[in-house]
Coordinates of C-alpha atoms and ligand atoms in Angstrom, one line a residue:
M1 CA 46.7 136.0 130.0
N2 CA 46.0 139.7 129.9
S3 CA 42.3 140.2 130.8
K4 CA 41.8 142.9 128.2
A5 CA 41.8 141.9 124.6
F6 CA 40.2 143.0 121.4
R7 CA 38.8 140.7 118.7
P8 CA 37.5 143.0 115.9
A9 CA 35.2 141.7 113.2
S10 CA 36.6 144.0 110.5
L11 CA 39.9 145.5 109.4
K12 CA 38.5 149.0 109.9
A13 CA 37.5 148.2 113.5
A14 CA 41.0 146.7 114.1
L15 CA 42.7 149.9 112.7
E16 CA 40.4 152.1 114.7
Y17 CA 41.3 150.3 117.9
L18 CA 45.0 150.3 117.1
A19 CA 45.0 154.0 116.4
K20 CA 43.8 154.6 120.0
N21 CA 45.4 151.8 122.0
E22 CA 48.8 150.3 122.5
C23 CA 48.3 146.6 121.8
L24 CA 50.0 143.5 120.8
I25 CA 49.0 142.3 117.3
F26 CA 48.2 138.6 117.6
S27 CA 47.6 136.4 114.5
G28 CA 48.2 132.7 115.0
G29 CA 50.2 133.3 118.2
T30 CA 52.7 130.5 117.5
D31 CA 55.6 132.9 118.0
L32 CA 54.0 135.1 120.6
M33 CA 52.9 132.2 122.9
V34 CA 56.6 131.0 123.0
Q35 CA 57.9 134.5 123.4
Y36 CA 55.7 135.3 126.4
A37 CA 55.5 131.8 127.9
R38 CA 55.9 131.6 131.6
G39 CA 56.4 127.9 132.0
T40 CA 54.3 124.7 132.2
G41 CA 50.8 125.1 133.4
L42 CA 51.0 128.9 133.4
A43 CA 49.2 131.1 130.8
P44 CA 51.5 133.5 129.1
T45 CA 51.6 137.2 130.1
F46 CA 51.5 139.7 127.3
P47 CA 53.0 143.2 127.8
R48 CA 50.1 144.8 126.0
P49 CA 46.5 143.7 125.4
P50 CA 46.3 141.4 122.4
L51 CA 44.6 142.6 119.2
F52 CA 43.4 139.4 117.5
L53 CA 43.5 139.4 113.7
A54 CA 43.0 135.8 112.7
Q55 CA 39.2 136.1 112.4
I56 CA 39.2 139.3 110.1
P57 CA 37.7 138.3 106.7
E58 CA 39.7 141.0 104.8
L59 CA 43.0 139.4 106.0
R60 CA 42.0 135.9 105.2
Q61 CA 41.7 135.9 101.4
I62 CA 43.9 134.8 98.5
E63 CA 43.3 136.6 95.3
V64 CA 44.9 135.2 92.1
S65 CA 45.3 137.1 88.8
A66 CA 47.4 136.7 85.7
K67 CA 50.0 139.1 87.2
S68 CA 50.1 138.2 90.9
I69 CA 49.0 136.3 93.9
V70 CA 47.8 138.5 96.7
I71 CA 47.7 136.8 100.1
G72 CA 45.9 138.2 103.2
A73 CA 48.2 138.5 106.2
A74 CA 46.1 136.2 108.4
V75 CA 46.0 133.3 105.8
T76 CA 47.5 130.3 107.6
L77 CA 50.3 128.1 106.3
S78 CA 47.9 125.2 106.0
E79 CA 45.6 127.3 103.9
L80 CA 48.5 128.1 101.6
L81 CA 49.3 124.5 101.3
S82 CA 45.8 123.6 100.2
H83 CA 45.3 126.4 97.7
P84 CA 45.6 125.3 94.1
D85 CA 47.4 128.4 92.8
I86 CA 50.2 128.6 95.3
P87 CA 53.4 127.6 93.4
L88 CA 54.7 124.1 94.3
I89 CA 58.1 125.3 95.4
F90 CA 56.5 127.6 97.9
K91 CA 54.4 124.7 99.1
D92 CA 57.5 122.6 99.5
I93 CA 59.0 125.3 101.7
I94 CA 55.9 125.7 103.8
S95 CA 55.4 122.0 104.2
Q96 CA 58.8 121.9 106.0
M97 CA 57.8 124.5 108.5
A98 CA 56.9 123.6 112.1
S99 CA 54.3 120.9 112.4
L100 CA 50.8 120.3 111.1
P101 CA 49.0 121.8 114.2
S102 CA 51.3 124.8 114.2
R103 CA 50.7 125.3 110.4
N104 CA 47.0 125.3 111.0
T105 CA 47.3 128.5 113.1
A106 CA 50.6 130.1 112.1
T107 CA 50.0 132.8 109.5
I108 CA 52.2 134.2 106.7
G109 CA 51.8 137.7 108.2
G110 CA 53.1 136.4 111.5
N111 CA 56.1 134.8 109.8
I112 CA 56.9 138.1 108.1
C113 CA 56.3 140.4 111.1
N114 CA 58.2 138.1 113.5
A115 CA 61.2 139.3 111.4
S116 CA 63.4 136.4 112.1
P117 CA 66.1 135.7 109.5
A118 CA 65.2 132.1 110.0
G119 CA 61.6 132.8 108.9
D120 CA 61.1 130.2 106.2
T121 CA 58.7 132.1 103.9
L122 CA 61.1 135.0 103.6
P123 CA 63.7 133.7 101.2
Y124 CA 61.0 132.7 98.7
L125 CA 59.1 136.0 99.1
I126 CA 62.2 138.2 98.8
A127 CA 63.5 136.2 95.9
N128 CA 60.2 136.8 94.1
D129 CA 60.2 140.5 94.8
A130 CA 57.1 140.3 96.9
S131 CA 55.7 143.5 98.3
I132 CA 53.6 144.1 101.3
R133 CA 50.7 146.5 102.2
L134 CA 51.0 148.2 105.6
Q135 CA 47.8 149.9 106.8
S136 CA 46.9 152.3 109.5
L137 CA 43.6 154.1 110.1
S138 CA 44.9 157.2 108.3
N139 CA 47.5 155.8 105.8
E140 CA 48.5 152.9 103.7
R141 CA 51.8 152.1 102.0
V142 CA 53.1 149.4 99.8
V143 CA 56.8 148.5 100.3
L144 CA 59.1 145.8 98.9
L145 CA 59.4 143.1 101.5
S146 CA 63.2 143.4 101.2
D147 CA 62.8 147.0 102.5
F148 CA 60.6 146.0 105.4
F149 CA 63.4 144.5 107.5
T150 CA 66.1 146.8 109.1
A151 CA 67.8 144.2 111.4
A152 CA 67.1 140.8 112.9
K153 CA 63.7 141.1 114.6
E154 CA 63.4 144.8 113.5
T155 CA 61.1 146.3 110.8
I156 CA 59.8 149.6 109.6
L157 CA 56.3 148.7 110.9
K158 CA 54.8 151.6 112.9
K159 CA 52.9 151.2 116.1
D160 CA 49.5 151.9 114.5
E161 CA 50.1 149.8 111.4
V162 CA 49.0 146.3 110.4
L163 CA 50.5 144.2 107.6
T164 CA 47.4 143.4 105.6
K165 CA 48.5 141.8 102.3
I166 CA 51.4 140.2 100.6
T167 CA 51.7 140.5 96.8
I168 CA 53.8 137.9 94.9
P169 CA 54.3 138.7 91.2
R170 CA 53.7 135.7 89.0
T171 CA 56.8 134.3 87.5
N172 CA 57.8 131.5 85.2
F173 CA 60.9 130.0 86.6
N174 CA 61.6 126.5 85.3
H175 CA 64.3 125.5 87.8
H176 CA 63.7 125.5 91.5
Y177 CA 66.1 124.6 94.3
Y178 CA 65.3 124.6 98.0
Q179 CA 67.2 123.1 101.0
K180 CA 66.4 123.7 104.6
I181 CA 69.0 122.5 107.1
G182 CA 67.5 121.7 110.5
Q183 CA 68.0 119.4 113.4
R184 CA 65.5 117.0 112.1
K185 CA 62.9 116.7 109.4
G186 CA 59.9 118.2 111.2
M187 CA 59.4 120.8 114.0
S188 CA 62.8 122.3 113.6
L189 CA 63.8 125.9 113.1
T190 CA 66.2 126.5 110.2
K191 CA 70.0 126.5 110.8
A192 CA 70.5 127.6 107.2
S193 CA 68.5 127.5 104.0
M194 CA 68.9 128.3 100.4
L195 CA 66.5 129.0 97.6
G196 CA 67.5 129.1 94.0
L197 CA 65.2 130.0 91.1
A198 CA 66.0 130.2 87.5
L199 CA 64.5 130.5 84.0
I200 CA 66.6 128.7 81.5
E201 CA 65.6 129.3 77.9
N202 CA 67.4 128.2 74.7
G203 CA 70.4 127.1 76.9
K204 CA 70.8 130.5 78.5
V205 CA 70.1 131.9 81.9
K206 CA 67.2 134.4 81.5
E207 CA 66.4 134.8 85.2
L208 CA 68.3 134.0 88.3
R209 CA 67.3 134.4 92.0
I210 CA 69.3 133.2 94.9
A211 CA 68.4 133.8 98.6
F212 CA 69.8 132.4 101.8
G213 CA 68.0 132.2 105.1
A214 CA 69.2 132.2 108.7
V215 CA 72.8 133.1 107.9
A216 CA 72.9 136.8 108.4
P217 CA 70.7 139.4 110.2
L218 CA 68.6 139.8 107.1
I219 CA 67.8 137.4 104.2
V220 CA 70.8 137.4 101.9
R221 CA 70.0 138.3 98.3
D222 CA 72.2 140.3 96.0
L223 CA 70.6 141.6 92.8
A224 CA 73.9 142.7 91.3
I225 CA 75.4 139.2 91.5
E226 CA 72.3 137.6 90.0
K227 CA 72.3 140.1 87.1
Q228 CA 75.9 139.3 86.3
Y229 CA 75.1 135.8 85.2
L230 CA 72.1 136.6 83.0
G231 CA 72.5 135.7 79.4
L232 CA 75.2 133.2 80.2
R233 CA 74.9 129.7 78.7
N234 CA 73.8 127.5 81.6
D235 CA 76.2 124.7 80.7
K236 CA 79.0 127.3 81.3
L237 CA 77.9 128.1 84.8
L238 CA 80.2 125.5 86.3
D239 CA 83.1 127.6 85.1
Y240 CA 81.9 130.3 87.4
E241 CA 81.3 128.1 90.5
E242 CA 84.3 129.4 92.4
E243 CA 83.6 133.0 91.4
I244 CA 80.0 132.8 92.5
C245 CA 81.0 131.3 95.9
R246 CA 83.6 133.9 96.3
Q247 CA 81.0 136.6 95.7
Y248 CA 78.4 135.2 98.1
S249 CA 80.9 134.2 100.8
P250 CA 81.3 137.7 102.5
L251 CA 77.5 138.1 102.5
I252 CA 77.0 134.9 104.5
K253 CA 77.7 136.1 108.1
P254 CA 76.1 133.5 110.4
I255 CA 76.2 133.4 114.2
D256 CA 76.9 130.7 116.7
D257 CA 73.8 129.9 118.7
A258 CA 71.9 127.0 120.3
R259 CA 70.9 125.6 117.0
S260 CA 74.3 125.6 115.2
T261 CA 77.7 127.1 114.8
A262 CA 78.6 129.9 112.4
A263 CA 81.3 127.7 110.7
Y264 CA 78.8 124.9 110.0
R265 CA 76.2 127.4 108.7
K266 CA 78.6 129.0 106.4
A267 CA 80.1 125.8 105.0
V268 CA 76.7 124.2 104.4
S269 CA 75.4 127.4 102.7
L270 CA 78.2 127.4 100.2
R271 CA 77.7 123.7 99.6
M272 CA 74.0 124.3 98.8
L273 CA 75.1 127.1 96.4
R274 CA 77.5 124.8 94.6
D275 CA 74.8 122.2 94.5
F276 CA 72.4 124.6 92.8
I277 CA 75.0 125.8 90.3
K278 CA 75.8 122.1 89.4
Q279 CA 72.1 121.4 88.9
L280 CA 71.5 124.5 86.8
S281 CA 74.6 123.7 84.6
K282 CA 73.1 120.4 83.7
A283 CA 69.6 121.7 83.0
Q284 CA 68.3 120.8 79.5
E285 CA 65.9 123.7 78.5
Ligands
FAD1 C1 57.4 124.6 117.6 C2 57.6 125.7 116.6 C3 58.1 125.4 115.4 C4 58.3 126.4 114.4 N1 58.9 126.1 113.2 C5 59.0 127.1 112.3 C6 59.7 126.8 111.1 O1 60.0 125.7 110.8 N2 59.9 127.9 110.2 C7 59.5 129.1 110.5 O2 59.7 130.0 109.7 N3 58.9 129.4 111.7 C8 58.7 128.4 112.6 N4 58.1 128.7 113.8 C9 57.7 130.1 114.1 C10 56.2 130.5 113.8 O3 55.4 129.3 113.8 C11 56.1 131.2 112.5 O4 56.9 132.3 112.4 C12 54.6 131.6 112.2 O5 54.4 131.8 110.8 C13 54.2 132.9 113.0 O6 52.9 133.2 112.6 P1 51.8 133.5 113.7 O7 50.5 133.9 113.0 O8 51.7 132.4 114.7 O9 52.5 134.8 114.4 P2 52.2 135.5 115.8 O10 52.8 134.7 116.9 O11 50.7 135.8 116.0 O12 52.9 136.9 115.6 C14 54.3 136.9 115.3 C15 54.8 138.4 115.3 O13 54.2 139.1 114.2 C16 53.4 140.1 114.6 N5 52.2 140.1 113.7 C17 51.5 139.0 113.3 N6 50.6 139.3 112.4 C18 50.8 140.6 112.1 C19 50.2 141.5 111.1 N7 49.3 141.1 110.3 N8 50.6 142.8 111.1 C20 51.6 143.2 112.0 N9 52.2 142.4 112.9 C21 51.8 141.1 112.9 C22 53.0 139.9 116.1 O14 52.8 141.0 116.8 C23 54.3 139.2 116.5 O15 55.3 140.1 116.8 C24 57.9 127.7 114.8 C25 57.3 128.0 116.0 C26 57.2 127.0 116.9 C27 56.6 127.3 118.3

């Protein structure tokens, strides 16, 4: 490991250090330790001195209000799972990520900043219009998470910025759907995933959110398609099944890689979409 490293006690100290030094932001390290691994028995070599964030109190809080849940970037996946106010559907997603030991150190901020389209918190956060706070010593900005990513593994994060907080607006969806397709139940990265959220009231679709993970360079969500089905009777949704699949099909542009083939990813994504539509069309509320 690089001999030089910085472990600040406060966010201010971290930002001051980052303003003056080129460093590698290090939260739980579960992505970084793999990315810079050198092989069995050898410590990883990092290209820049690590700046450790996991111990900074300001990044480790969860604040809950009537309007939103604000999560510090260094909150671990296990801490989210044990918090009483994290929505159950988000917990369901998180509980399928990695393994218990990894979840004890892996952070939500690391999952976001790793910027993989297979990052499992991303479909939920983007479907919920989550926003993030990016802070440097001299500036701070809040952006929609969907605007943070520019390509697979690429973001608008500047060299002197840290992701500090994630804000999830409170919602009242009464239908939730989530499927993660992986090689096995635990410890497997996502081949394809789909999240569906809806609010059905008086037999009508009042809110609809659909997001796909790992099947395009960015998380797939299309606000215009979602909007088109608002106000429709949910028991009529099945009539639109083919149309909805036709609309999402060109947006689902997976790749062949070690984990799966593009053809399988596409087929299974559309199957999950059909499954969600069928479930929604039968919903009683
Ligand atoms: C065996 C294994 C299984 C896994 N399974 C899953 C899985 O099922 N689903 C899934 O989504 N992921 C999985 N992962 C990937 C990883 O565990 C997650 O992405 C995790 O949330 C990363 O968080 P971290 O704190 O460990 O990130 P780190 O490794 O510390 O950092 C990841 C990246 O984000 C940057 N970064 C971290 N925090 C900040 C911040 N606050 N501000 C700016 N930049 C920051 C780092 O510089 C780095 O580029 C797995 C990894 C392993 C090794």
